[in-house]
Tab-separated table of C-alpha atoms in Angstrom:
chain	number	residue	atom	x	y	z
A	1257	UNK	CA	35.260	32.663	76.378
A	1258	UNK	CA	35.500	28.899	76.990
A	1259	UNK	CA	33.162	26.886	75.196
A	1260	UNK	CA	33.203	24.055	72.505
A	1261	UNK	CA	33.124	26.033	69.071
A	1262	UNK	CA	32.956	24.929	65.628
A	1263	UNK	CA	36.178	24.891	64.044
A	1264	UNK	CA	36.788	26.872	61.146
A	1265	UNK	CA	33.487	29.154	61.868
A	1266	UNK	CA	35.134	32.474	62.961
A	1267	UNK	CA	34.141	35.760	60.895
A	1268	UNK	CA	34.255	39.573	61.235
A	1269	UNK	CA	32.361	42.591	59.983
A	1270	UNK	CA	32.391	46.339	60.798
A	1271	UNK	CA	29.424	47.674	62.955
A	1272	UNK	CA	27.102	49.887	61.744
A	1273	UNK	CA	29.199	53.177	62.312
A	1274	UNK	CA	32.663	51.588	61.584
A	1275	UNK	CA	34.307	52.303	65.036
A	1276	UNK	CA	34.283	48.670	66.022
A	1277	UNK	CA	33.913	44.905	64.694
A	1278	UNK	CA	31.589	42.166	65.416
A	1279	UNK	CA	33.131	38.921	65.687
A	1280	UNK	CA	30.993	35.920	65.277
A	1281	UNK	CA	31.473	31.805	66.063
A	1282	UNK	CA	29.214	29.357	66.472
A	1283	UNK	CA	28.778	27.147	69.419
A	1284	UNK	CA	28.994	23.490	68.734
A	1285	UNK	CA	26.279	20.966	69.416
A	1286	UNK	CA	23.395	23.996	69.857
A	1287	UNK	CA	22.016	26.657	67.519
A	1288	UNK	CA	23.914	29.444	69.227
A	1289	UNK	CA	25.781	32.378	67.488
A	1290	UNK	CA	28.019	33.862	69.650
A	1291	UNK	CA	29.332	37.482	69.134
A	1292	UNK	CA	31.688	39.919	70.490
A	1293	UNK	CA	32.142	43.572	69.872
A	1294	UNK	CA	35.871	44.430	69.587
A	1295	UNK	CA	36.607	48.193	70.100
A	1296	UNK	CA	39.668	50.105	70.145
A	1297	UNK	CA	39.682	49.842	73.762
A	1298	UNK	CA	37.891	46.993	74.834
A	1299	UNK	CA	36.007	43.677	74.088
A	1300	UNK	CA	32.453	43.402	74.741
A	1301	UNK	CA	31.005	39.903	75.139
A	1302	UNK	CA	30.478	37.102	74.595
A	1303	UNK	CA	26.577	37.357	73.746
A	1304	UNK	CA	24.512	34.342	72.771
A	1305	UNK	CA	21.631	34.083	70.253
A	1306	UNK	CA	19.702	30.987	69.641
A	1307	UNK	CA	18.553	30.876	66.240
A	1308	UNK	CA	17.290	28.204	63.917
A	1309	UNK	CA	17.777	24.476	63.848
A	1310	UNK	CA	20.552	23.057	65.922
A	1311	UNK	CA	22.753	21.656	62.993
A	1312	UNK	CA	26.090	22.932	64.691
A	1313	UNK	CA	27.653	19.526	65.548
A	1314	UNK	CA	30.955	18.093	67.108
A	1315	UNK	CA	31.511	15.005	65.903
A	1316	UNK	CA	34.903	15.780	63.790
A	1317	UNK	CA	32.702	16.930	60.753
A	1318	UNK	CA	32.712	20.531	61.315
A	1319	UNK	CA	34.499	21.127	58.089
A	1320	UNK	CA	33.166	24.344	56.722
A	1321	UNK	CA	33.183	28.006	57.218
A	1322	UNK	CA	31.109	30.974	57.912
A	1323	UNK	CA	31.570	34.334	55.534
A	1324	UNK	CA	29.779	37.389	55.516
A	1325	UNK	CA	28.431	38.920	52.387
A	1326	UNK	CA	30.758	42.097	51.220
A	1327	UNK	CA	28.257	44.611	52.217
A	1328	UNK	CA	28.069	43.169	55.688
A	1329	UNK	CA	24.206	42.679	55.465
A	1330	UNK	CA	24.415	38.777	55.275
A	1331	UNK	CA	26.054	35.783	56.800
A	1332	UNK	CA	26.219	32.431	55.847
A	1333	UNK	CA	27.216	29.372	57.653
A	1334	UNK	CA	27.565	25.870	56.200
A	1335	UNK	CA	29.096	22.290	56.873
A	1336	UNK	CA	28.605	19.378	54.648
A	1337	UNK	CA	26.505	17.169	57.081
A	1338	UNK	CA	24.004	20.039	57.733
A	1339	UNK	CA	22.013	22.294	55.866
A	1340	UNK	CA	23.177	26.020	54.660
A	1341	UNK	CA	22.325	28.795	56.781
A	1342	UNK	CA	21.572	32.424	55.315
A	1343	UNK	CA	20.873	35.092	57.678
A	1344	UNK	CA	20.306	38.757	57.527
A	1345	UNK	CA	22.489	40.621	59.764
A	1346	UNK	CA	21.933	43.869	61.693
A	1347	UNK	CA	25.541	45.769	62.241
A	1348	UNK	CA	23.778	47.913	64.669
A	1349	UNK	CA	23.076	45.172	67.129
A	1350	UNK	CA	25.279	42.213	65.891
A	1351	UNK	CA	21.801	40.213	65.659
A	1352	UNK	CA	21.137	37.779	62.601
A	1353	UNK	CA	17.734	37.521	61.544
A	1354	UNK	CA	15.431	35.770	58.954
A	1355	UNK	CA	16.899	32.650	58.686
A	1356	UNK	CA	16.846	30.398	55.643
A	1357	UNK	CA	17.844	26.909	55.981
A	1358	UNK	CA	18.763	25.150	52.571
A	1359	UNK	CA	19.614	21.601	51.703
A	1360	UNK	CA	22.305	21.650	49.402
A	1361	UNK	CA	22.575	18.826	47.008
A	1362	UNK	CA	24.478	15.809	47.586
A	1363	UNK	CA	27.275	15.964	45.154
A	1364	UNK	CA	29.375	13.050	46.636
A	1365	UNK	CA	30.098	15.742	49.555
A	1366	UNK	CA	33.280	15.127	51.644
A	1367	UNK	CA	33.108	15.990	55.095
A	1368	UNK	CA	34.832	19.478	54.320
A	1369	UNK	CA	33.900	22.288	52.045
A	1370	UNK	CA	34.139	25.787	51.599
A	1371	UNK	CA	31.933	28.654	50.838
A	1372	UNK	CA	32.459	32.280	49.656
A	1373	UNK	CA	29.851	35.250	48.254
A	1374	UNK	CA	30.137	37.371	45.173
A	1375	UNK	CA	31.260	40.882	45.086
A	1376	UNK	CA	27.712	41.877	44.732
A	1377	UNK	CA	26.464	39.212	47.309
A	1378	UNK	CA	23.981	37.695	45.228
A	1379	UNK	CA	25.691	34.619	44.406
A	1380	UNK	CA	27.130	31.962	47.106
A	1381	UNK	CA	29.748	29.707	45.970
A	1382	UNK	CA	30.311	26.411	47.533
A	1383	UNK	CA	33.171	24.112	46.727
A	1384	UNK	CA	33.326	20.281	47.805
A	1385	UNK	CA	36.129	17.630	46.802
A	1386	UNK	CA	34.972	17.390	43.433
A	1387	UNK	CA	32.329	19.724	42.500
A	1388	UNK	CA	31.636	23.499	42.795
A	1389	UNK	CA	28.446	24.750	43.012
A	1390	UNK	CA	26.797	28.401	42.575
A	1391	UNK	CA	23.517	29.440	44.328
A	1392	UNK	CA	21.559	32.459	43.408
A	1393	UNK	CA	20.540	33.685	46.726
A	1394	UNK	CA	17.773	36.106	45.166
A	1395	UNK	CA	16.123	32.746	43.618
A	1396	UNK	CA	12.539	32.232	44.987
A	1397	UNK	CA	12.923	28.377	45.551
A	1398	UNK	CA	16.595	28.284	46.856
A	1399	UNK	CA	16.793	24.409	46.931
A	1400	UNK	CA	16.214	24.268	43.217
A	1401	UNK	CA	18.511	27.056	42.390
A	1402	UNK	CA	21.823	25.361	42.803
A	1403	UNK	CA	23.797	25.284	39.436
A	1404	UNK	CA	27.013	22.868	39.124
A	1405	UNK	CA	29.636	25.050	37.785
A	1406	UNK	CA	32.862	23.002	37.960
A	1407	UNK	CA	33.662	19.499	38.062
A	1408	UNK	CA	37.367	18.126	39.143
A	1409	UNK	CA	38.959	17.412	35.621
A	1410	UNK	CA	41.900	14.698	36.784
A	1411	UNK	CA	44.500	17.271	36.976
A	1412	UNK	CA	47.526	16.362	39.344
A	1413	UNK	CA	50.419	18.636	39.985
A	1414	UNK	CA	52.899	17.536	38.110
A	1415	UNK	CA	55.430	17.774	40.637
A	1416	UNK	CA	53.768	17.063	43.881
A	1417	UNK	CA	51.283	14.335	42.336
A	1418	UNK	CA	48.360	15.366	44.237
A	1419	UNK	CA	45.025	16.024	42.662
A	1420	UNK	CA	44.209	19.787	42.262
A	1421	UNK	CA	40.610	19.404	43.750
A	1422	UNK	CA	38.424	21.890	45.292
A	1423	UNK	CA	38.271	23.313	49.267
A	1424	UNK	CA	37.891	26.967	49.749
A	1425	UNK	CA	37.203	29.427	47.840
A	1426	UNK	CA	37.897	33.452	48.845
A	1427	UNK	CA	37.185	36.847	47.611
A	1428	UNK	CA	40.162	38.597	46.496
A	1429	UNK	CA	40.806	42.710	46.081
A	1430	UNK	CA	40.554	42.235	42.217
A	1431	UNK	CA	36.959	41.006	42.577
A	1432	UNK	CA	37.835	37.423	41.330
A	1433	UNK	CA	37.210	34.441	43.419
A	1434	UNK	CA	40.094	32.332	44.065
A	1435	UNK	CA	40.018	28.620	45.311
A	1436	UNK	CA	42.683	26.072	46.960
A	1437	UNK	CA	42.511	22.477	46.540
A	1438	UNK	CA	42.248	20.028	49.578
A	1439	UNK	CA	45.950	19.017	48.798
A	1440	UNK	CA	49.619	20.562	48.971
A	1441	UNK	CA	49.639	21.825	45.363
A	1442	UNK	CA	50.953	24.598	43.492
A	1443	UNK	CA	47.627	25.932	41.864
A	1444	UNK	CA	44.414	27.910	42.506
A	1445	UNK	CA	41.311	27.861	40.641
A	1446	UNK	CA	39.870	31.007	39.531
A	1447	UNK	CA	36.324	32.475	39.192
A	1448	UNK	CA	36.525	35.412	36.880
A	1449	UNK	CA	33.387	36.908	37.043
A	1450	UNK	CA	31.822	35.749	40.103
A	1451	UNK	CA	28.681	38.196	40.104
A	1452	UNK	CA	27.605	36.661	37.029
A	1453	UNK	CA	25.153	33.615	36.657
A	1454	UNK	CA	27.144	30.267	35.152
A	1455	UNK	CA	28.582	29.849	32.674
A	1456	UNK	CA	29.192	33.646	32.485
A	1457	UNK	CA	30.894	33.529	35.952
A	1458	UNK	CA	33.991	32.133	33.837
A	1459	UNK	CA	35.532	29.201	35.814
A	1460	UNK	CA	39.271	28.589	35.262
A	1461	UNK	CA	40.564	25.279	36.697
A	1462	UNK	CA	44.000	25.516	38.135
A	1463	UNK	CA	44.112	28.857	36.306
A	1464	UNK	CA	46.965	30.524	38.923
A	1465	UNK	CA	50.146	28.808	39.041
A	1466	UNK	CA	51.845	29.807	42.576
A	1467	UNK	CA	55.780	30.134	43.224
A	1468	UNK	CA	55.131	28.122	45.978
A	1469	UNK	CA	52.775	25.420	47.341
A	1470	UNK	CA	49.300	26.194	48.590
A	1471	UNK	CA	47.973	23.674	51.343
A	1472	UNK	CA	44.398	23.432	52.220
A	1473	UNK	CA	43.177	27.118	53.050
A	1474	UNK	CA	43.699	30.744	52.330
A	1475	UNK	CA	44.095	33.695	54.974
A	1476	UNK	CA	40.931	34.716	55.885
A	1477	UNK	CA	40.297	38.633	55.675
A	1478	UNK	CA	37.180	40.455	56.679
A	1479	UNK	CA	36.046	43.399	54.181
A	1480	UNK	CA	38.128	46.370	55.270
A	1481	UNK	CA	36.762	48.177	52.434
A	1482	UNK	CA	32.901	48.022	53.737
A	1483	UNK	CA	31.529	51.613	53.511
A	1484	UNK	CA	34.275	52.751	51.366
A	1485	UNK	CA	33.021	51.549	47.939
A	1486	UNK	CA	34.101	49.838	45.532
A	1487	UNK	CA	34.750	46.779	47.768
A	1488	UNK	CA	37.022	45.481	45.167
A	1489	UNK	CA	38.725	46.605	41.675
A	1490	UNK	CA	38.164	44.203	38.708
A	1491	UNK	CA	40.900	46.209	36.920
A	1492	UNK	CA	43.670	44.911	39.101
A	1493	UNK	CA	46.094	42.599	37.477
A	1494	UNK	CA	48.018	39.891	39.440
A	1495	UNK	CA	51.669	38.765	38.650
A	1496	UNK	CA	53.348	35.719	39.789
A	1497	UNK	CA	56.936	34.325	39.579
A	1498	UNK	CA	55.692	31.441	37.965
A	1499	UNK	CA	52.234	31.733	36.466
A	1500	UNK	CA	52.426	35.096	34.789
A	1501	UNK	CA	49.848	37.586	34.387
A	1502	UNK	CA	46.306	37.446	35.204
A	1503	UNK	CA	44.814	40.371	33.859
A	1504	UNK	CA	40.824	41.735	33.363
C-alpha cells in the first residue's frame, strides 16, 4: 500500500476462526479504514471502508492511536484534534460497524494522546500530557461519562530532570495498565484495577521504577490470548532490578 496514512494507527486482531490476522490502519484526510488479512502464506488487501466523519487528518497532528478491545469485538480511534471513534468490529469480515463519535472534554489537551481498553473492554482510558480520563463505554450518554482519574503531580525524574507526565497506556499480561510519560524518564504509571470505575481502578502515579529509561512509547502487542481465556492473569507479579515487586 502506497498512501498517506495516520501515524500510530496500526492495529491487529485475530480473525474469527483464529487462522489469520486483520491488520488495520487509517487513511489521512479521509474517513477510510484500510485493512489487510494476513495469512500464513499470503496477504490479502488492501481493502477500504468509508465510515463516519472525515476526522483522520494529516497536518502533523495525528498524535493518537487505535486499539482493539481484548475480546476483538470493538475498535477505538482517537487523536486529540478530533472526536473519539468507537466501532463494533466483525472479526469474520474485517468490517467496522455501528460507529459512535464522541466529543472528548478539553483538558488542556496536547497534540498527542494515547488510549487503551480495560481487560473486560468496558472502560477506555485516554491519556493527555497533564490528565488521564476514564470512559465507561456502556454509559447511555458517552459525552457525559468521562471521569478525570489522574492529574500530573509535578513529579520530575530526579536523575534526568524531565516531568513524569502522561502519554501512552497499554494493557499488560498481569491485567494492569502501564502508562509512559511524554519524556525520557525511568518511571511508568500503573492502573492496578482498570476493570473498575474510578476511584476503585486504583491509579498509582510513577508507580513502577524501571532499570533504564523509557521514552514516549511502549511496544504495541495484539491480544495473542484472544479465544484462549483469560486474556490476562491478575495473579502475576512483576519484579524489576530497581523498583522491587508489584504484586496483586
